[in-house]
CSV table of C-alpha atoms in Angstrom, one decimal:
chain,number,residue,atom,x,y,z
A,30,UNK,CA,-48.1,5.0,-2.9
A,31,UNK,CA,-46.5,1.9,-1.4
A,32,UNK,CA,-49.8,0.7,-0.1
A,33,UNK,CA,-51.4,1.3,-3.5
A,34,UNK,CA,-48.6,-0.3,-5.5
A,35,UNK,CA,-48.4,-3.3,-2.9
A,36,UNK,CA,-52.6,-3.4,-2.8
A,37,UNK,CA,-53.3,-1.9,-6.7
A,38,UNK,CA,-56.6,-4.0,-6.8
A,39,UNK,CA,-58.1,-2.3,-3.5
A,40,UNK,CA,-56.9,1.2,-4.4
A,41,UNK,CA,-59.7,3.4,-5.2
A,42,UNK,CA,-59.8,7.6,-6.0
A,43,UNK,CA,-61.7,9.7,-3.8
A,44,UNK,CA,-62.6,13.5,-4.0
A,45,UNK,CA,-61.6,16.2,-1.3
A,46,UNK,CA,-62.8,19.5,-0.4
A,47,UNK,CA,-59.7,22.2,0.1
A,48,UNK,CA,-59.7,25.4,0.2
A,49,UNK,CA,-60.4,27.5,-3.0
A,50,UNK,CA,-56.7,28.6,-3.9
A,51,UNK,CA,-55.2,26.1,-2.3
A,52,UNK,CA,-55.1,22.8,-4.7
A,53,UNK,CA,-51.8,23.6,-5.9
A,54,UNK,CA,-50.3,24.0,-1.7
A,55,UNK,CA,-52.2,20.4,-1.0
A,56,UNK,CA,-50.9,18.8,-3.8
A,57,UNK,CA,-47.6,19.7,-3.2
A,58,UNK,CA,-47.8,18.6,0.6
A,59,UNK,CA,-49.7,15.2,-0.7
A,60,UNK,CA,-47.1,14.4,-3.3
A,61,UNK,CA,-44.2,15.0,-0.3
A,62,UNK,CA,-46.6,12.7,1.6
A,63,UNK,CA,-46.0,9.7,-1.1
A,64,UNK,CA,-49.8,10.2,-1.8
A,65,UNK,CA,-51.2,9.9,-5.6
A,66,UNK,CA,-52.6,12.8,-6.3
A,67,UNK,CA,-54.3,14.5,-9.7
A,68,UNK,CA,-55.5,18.0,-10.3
A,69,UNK,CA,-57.4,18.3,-13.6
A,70,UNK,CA,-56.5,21.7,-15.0
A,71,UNK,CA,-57.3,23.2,-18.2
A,72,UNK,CA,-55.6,26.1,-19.9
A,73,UNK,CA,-56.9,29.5,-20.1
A,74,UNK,CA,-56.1,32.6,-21.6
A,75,UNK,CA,-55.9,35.7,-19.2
A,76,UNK,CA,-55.2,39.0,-19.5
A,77,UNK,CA,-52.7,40.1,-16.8
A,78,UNK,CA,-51.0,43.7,-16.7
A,79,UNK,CA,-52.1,44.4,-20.4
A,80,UNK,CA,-50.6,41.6,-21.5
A,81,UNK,CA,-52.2,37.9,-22.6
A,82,UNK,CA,-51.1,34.6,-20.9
A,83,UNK,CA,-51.9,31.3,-20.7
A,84,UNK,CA,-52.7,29.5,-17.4
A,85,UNK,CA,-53.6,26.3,-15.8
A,86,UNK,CA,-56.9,26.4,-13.8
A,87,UNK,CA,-58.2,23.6,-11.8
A,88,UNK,CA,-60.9,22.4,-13.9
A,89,UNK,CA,-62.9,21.7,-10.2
A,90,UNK,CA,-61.8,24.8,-7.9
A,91,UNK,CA,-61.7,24.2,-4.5
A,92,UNK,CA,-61.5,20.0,-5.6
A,93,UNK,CA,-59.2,17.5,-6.3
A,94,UNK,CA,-58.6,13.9,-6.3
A,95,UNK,CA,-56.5,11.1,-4.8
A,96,UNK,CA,-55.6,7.9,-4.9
A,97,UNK,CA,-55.2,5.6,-1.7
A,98,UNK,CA,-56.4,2.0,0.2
A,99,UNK,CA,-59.5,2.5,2.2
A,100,UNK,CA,-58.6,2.9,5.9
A,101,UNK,CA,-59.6,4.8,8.1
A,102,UNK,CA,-55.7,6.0,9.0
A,103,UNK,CA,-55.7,7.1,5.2
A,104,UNK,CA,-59.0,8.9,5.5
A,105,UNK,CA,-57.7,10.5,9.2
A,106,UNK,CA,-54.1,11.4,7.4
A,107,UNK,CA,-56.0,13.2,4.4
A,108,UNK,CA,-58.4,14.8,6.2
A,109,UNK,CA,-56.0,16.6,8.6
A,110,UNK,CA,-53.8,17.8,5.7
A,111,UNK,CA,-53.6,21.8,5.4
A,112,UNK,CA,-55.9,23.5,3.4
A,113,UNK,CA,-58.2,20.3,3.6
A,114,UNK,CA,-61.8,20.5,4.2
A,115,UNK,CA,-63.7,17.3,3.9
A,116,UNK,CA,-63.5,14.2,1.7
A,117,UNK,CA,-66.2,14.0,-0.5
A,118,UNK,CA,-69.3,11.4,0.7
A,119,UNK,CA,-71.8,9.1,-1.1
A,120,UNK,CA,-75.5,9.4,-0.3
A,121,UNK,CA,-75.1,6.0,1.3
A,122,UNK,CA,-72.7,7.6,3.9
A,123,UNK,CA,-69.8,6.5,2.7
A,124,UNK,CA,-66.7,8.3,0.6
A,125,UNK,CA,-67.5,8.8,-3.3
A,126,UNK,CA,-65.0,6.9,-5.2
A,127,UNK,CA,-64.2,7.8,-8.6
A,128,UNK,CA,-63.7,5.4,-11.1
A,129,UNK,CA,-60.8,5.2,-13.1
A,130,UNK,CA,-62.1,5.6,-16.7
A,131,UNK,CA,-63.1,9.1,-15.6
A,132,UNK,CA,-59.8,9.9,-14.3
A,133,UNK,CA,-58.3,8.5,-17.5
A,134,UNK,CA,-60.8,10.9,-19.3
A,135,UNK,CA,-59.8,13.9,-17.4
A,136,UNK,CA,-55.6,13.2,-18.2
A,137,UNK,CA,-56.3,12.2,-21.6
A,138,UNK,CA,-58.1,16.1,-21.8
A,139,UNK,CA,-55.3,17.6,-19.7
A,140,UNK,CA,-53.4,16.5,-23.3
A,141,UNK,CA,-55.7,16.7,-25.8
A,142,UNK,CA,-57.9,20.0,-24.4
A,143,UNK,CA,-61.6,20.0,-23.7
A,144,UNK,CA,-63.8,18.2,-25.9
A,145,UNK,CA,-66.7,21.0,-27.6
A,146,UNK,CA,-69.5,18.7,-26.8
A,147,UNK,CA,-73.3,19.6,-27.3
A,148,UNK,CA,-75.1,21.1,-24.4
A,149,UNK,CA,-79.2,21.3,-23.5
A,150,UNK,CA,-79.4,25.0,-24.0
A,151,UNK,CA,-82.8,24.9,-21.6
A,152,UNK,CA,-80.9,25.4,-18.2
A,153,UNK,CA,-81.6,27.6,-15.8
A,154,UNK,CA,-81.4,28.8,-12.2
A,155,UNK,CA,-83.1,26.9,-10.3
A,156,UNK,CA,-83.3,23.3,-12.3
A,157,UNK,CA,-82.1,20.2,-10.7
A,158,UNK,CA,-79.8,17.8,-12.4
A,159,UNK,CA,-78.2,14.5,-12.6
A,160,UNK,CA,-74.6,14.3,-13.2
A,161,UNK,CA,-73.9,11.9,-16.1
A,162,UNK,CA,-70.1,12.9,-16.6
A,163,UNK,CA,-66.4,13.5,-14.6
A,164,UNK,CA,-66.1,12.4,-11.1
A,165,UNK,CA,-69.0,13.5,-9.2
A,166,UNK,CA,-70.8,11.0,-11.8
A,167,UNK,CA,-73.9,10.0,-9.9
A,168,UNK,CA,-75.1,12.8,-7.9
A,169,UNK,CA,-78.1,15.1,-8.1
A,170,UNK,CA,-77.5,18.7,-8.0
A,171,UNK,CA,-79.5,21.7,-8.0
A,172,UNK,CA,-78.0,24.5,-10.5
A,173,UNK,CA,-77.4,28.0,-8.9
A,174,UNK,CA,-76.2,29.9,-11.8
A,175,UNK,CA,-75.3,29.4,-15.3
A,176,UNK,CA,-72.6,30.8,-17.2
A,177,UNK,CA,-73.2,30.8,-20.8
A,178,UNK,CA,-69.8,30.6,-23.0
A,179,UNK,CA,-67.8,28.6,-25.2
A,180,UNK,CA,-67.6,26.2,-23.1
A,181,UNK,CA,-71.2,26.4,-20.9
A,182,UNK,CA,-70.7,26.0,-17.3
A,183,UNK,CA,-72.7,26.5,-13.6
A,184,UNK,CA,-72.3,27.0,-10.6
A,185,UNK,CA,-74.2,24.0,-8.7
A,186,UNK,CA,-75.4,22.7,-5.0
A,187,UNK,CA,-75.2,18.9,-4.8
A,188,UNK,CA,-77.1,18.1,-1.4
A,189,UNK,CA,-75.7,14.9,0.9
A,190,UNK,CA,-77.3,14.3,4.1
A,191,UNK,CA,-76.2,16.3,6.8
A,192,UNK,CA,-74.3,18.2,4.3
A,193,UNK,CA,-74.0,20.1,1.1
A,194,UNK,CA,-71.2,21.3,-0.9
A,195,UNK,CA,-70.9,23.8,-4.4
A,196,UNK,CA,-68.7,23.2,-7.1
A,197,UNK,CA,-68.2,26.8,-9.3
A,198,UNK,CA,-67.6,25.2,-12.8
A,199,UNK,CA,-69.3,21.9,-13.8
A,200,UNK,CA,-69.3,21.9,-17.0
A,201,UNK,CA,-73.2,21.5,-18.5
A,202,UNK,CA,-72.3,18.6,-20.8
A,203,UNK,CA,-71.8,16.8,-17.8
A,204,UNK,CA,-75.3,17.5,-16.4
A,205,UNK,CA,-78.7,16.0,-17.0
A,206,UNK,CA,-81.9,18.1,-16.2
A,207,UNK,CA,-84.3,16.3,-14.4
């Protein structure tokens, strides 16, 4: 955070890849680090033992995003974190960065809940997308598997050369079918 605060104009937010389970472990360890980190979560009821509760879920399993100066010592030091898989790439080889008015959007929810917004009720297995909305805004993904609830979700495949990675719950507002 000292670089970032000393540097607050070449700060950007990137995306990595941890271990489903373990965002909560890595944000811990990032946070002792000094490293700005966010986890967007959303609340959820579950039933556990008989009983109702409410939760925090991350709204990206197996995601979350930080803030640091490109380097390759801050790439090296996040990438050999615990529980840390990859940092998440641009089609153009380099690391995605997020822009901040879709981390603002995603704290202003972690207030104000999820937004019901309208959904195209046409997707299926199978159909590829754009991704107009949240941090993996500009990626083309291939859906694997809808889940068809209050809030409409799938399970989708976004393909970057020499690699591909799935994220379990992107929400379909944020996609585009192609």
């Amino acid at each position: 955070m000292d670089v970032t605060e000393k540097h607050p104009d070449s700060a950007n937010w990137y995306c990595l890849h941890v271990a489903k389970g373990r965002e909560t472990a890595v944000e811990n360890d990032l946070r002792e680090a000094n490293v700005e980190v966010f986890v967007p979560r959303e609340r959820e009821m579950q039933v556990r033992h008989g009983r109702k509760i409410e939760v925090e879920i991350p709204f990206f399993p197996g995601y979350l995003l930080v803030r640091c100066v490109p380097s390759a010592a801050a790439f090296n030091g996040l990438r050999r974190q615990r529980h840390v898989l990859d940092i998440i790439g641009g089609s153009d080889g380099r690391y995605h960065v997020i822009r901040d008015e879709a981390i603002n959007a995603f704290k202003n929810m972690a207030v104000t809940g999820i937004p019901r917004v309208a959904t195209d009720k046409t997707f299926k297995d199978g159909d590829e997308a754009d991704i107009v909305d949240g941090p993996f805004i500009g990626f083309c993904c291939l859906v694997l598997s809808v889940k068809w609830s209050r809030q409409a979700k799938a399970r989708v495949l976004i393909n970057l050369p020499g690699r591909q990675f799935e994220i379990d719950s992107m929400p379909l507002a944020f996609l585009k079918k192609l």
